[in-house]
């Protein structure tokens, strides 16, 4: 991508901070609200004028989108969250004893619910001093930080607002020493294509120092019928989540998308080992994106890609990590071998 954002604003959010209840929160803003809208504009313009049309998945996650994703994780068909929690429950103690991390960074932290398993284990090991939730959405990091501050009184919390695709390289390291553990959970890595994945691992590796750690949650290749079910839940929550990106464009770019003119389409492609998630136009129509001065034509049946969710084999996952200079310490799966958690050392 390579947009020139990244004006760094450090400090304590005043009570006028735009998320409620975040006064006194130590926040480093790598992506300001103005940057966020500029990035959305650039990415929406590029994606809506491309053939085929596409939109990056990060724009699902306004407050409503984040809540819809949380609801997805509770659907019976959506196994990844439960499987990853199972592994974390079994291994958090190992992770804490192996890494002896002083700082835990969580990329794409969302509600940080599973992170508590790591925080508890690191606290019990007696090494943890600092937690840094890192997310594109200020309200999401602020909520996470506020809840954790109550429950972990001895912990220093520094929230970071950024786009981890762009901003991992600006991750504030601090002078305080002690190993850093960067956690990237939930198989968010599956949203990246091959190039983005290699670029991300390389950028992350440059931030880490020898003795630092990377913990990666990644979903594994499995039967198509289970993957198709996981991304087409019977309650229809995934439909709403997918269409939420249209609401975000309507609100932030003054667009005129009509959700009812699109169908949710999600299917596992075994050849590419990914779930391809799209919105398909039910009828030919035009959408105005006033914020971009753009009119976008959709043909009947035209599909716009809104997300890929890559599924991994162990070898396919490990190759680009090794290429980026990581050394594997552990590779764990749940009992059903549905999901993986792997621990990597910067070397
Ligand atoms: C948050 C990217 C891991 O790919 O499974 C869930 C998002 N999309 N259902 C995934 C998602 C549709 C999720 N990630």
mmCIF file of C-alpha atoms and ligand atoms in Angstrom, residues 61 69 72 78 186-188 191 231 238 241 307 309, ligand 1:
data_model
loop_
_atom_site.group_PDB
_atom_site.id
_atom_site.type_symbol
_atom_site.label_atom_id
_atom_site.label_comp_id
_atom_site.label_asym_id
_atom_site.label_seq_id
_atom_site.Cartn_x
_atom_site.Cartn_y
_atom_site.Cartn_z
ATOM 1 C CA UNK A 61 -14.817 -2.910 11.977
ATOM 2 C CA UNK A 69 -17.894 -10.044 14.667
ATOM 3 C CA UNK A 72 -20.157 -14.402 14.855
ATOM 4 C CA UNK A 78 -17.969 -20.602 13.742
ATOM 5 C CA UNK A 186 -7.891 -15.185 15.744
ATOM 6 C CA UNK A 187 -6.406 -15.964 12.308
ATOM 7 C CA UNK A 188 -6.598 -12.321 11.288
ATOM 8 C CA UNK A 191 -7.151 -11.736 5.703
ATOM 9 C CA UNK A 231 -18.990 -18.440 6.900
ATOM 10 C CA UNK A 238 -22.194 -13.161 8.839
ATOM 11 C CA UNK A 241 -21.264 -8.404 9.152
ATOM 12 C CA UNK A 307 -12.641 -10.447 2.450
ATOM 13 C CA UNK A 309 -9.996 -15.878 4.939
HETATM 14 C C1 LIG B 1 -11.447 -11.967 12.076
HETATM 15 C C2 LIG B 1 -10.550 -12.254 9.900
HETATM 16 C C3 LIG B 1 -10.332 -13.992 11.502
HETATM 17 O O1 LIG B 1 -11.663 -14.669 8.677
HETATM 18 O O2 LIG B 1 -12.749 -15.874 10.119
HETATM 19 C C4 LIG B 1 -15.596 -14.155 10.226
HETATM 20 C C5 LIG B 1 -13.512 -12.629 10.009
HETATM 21 N N1 LIG B 1 -15.422 -13.007 8.419
HETATM 22 N N2 LIG B 1 -16.667 -14.412 9.439
HETATM 23 C C6 LIG B 1 -12.307 -14.791 9.713
HETATM 24 C C7 LIG B 1 -14.802 -13.264 9.567
HETATM 25 C C8 LIG B 1 -16.553 -13.708 8.347
HETATM 26 C C9 LIG B 1 -12.537 -13.573 10.605
HETATM 27 N N3 LIG B 1 -11.230 -12.932 10.999
#
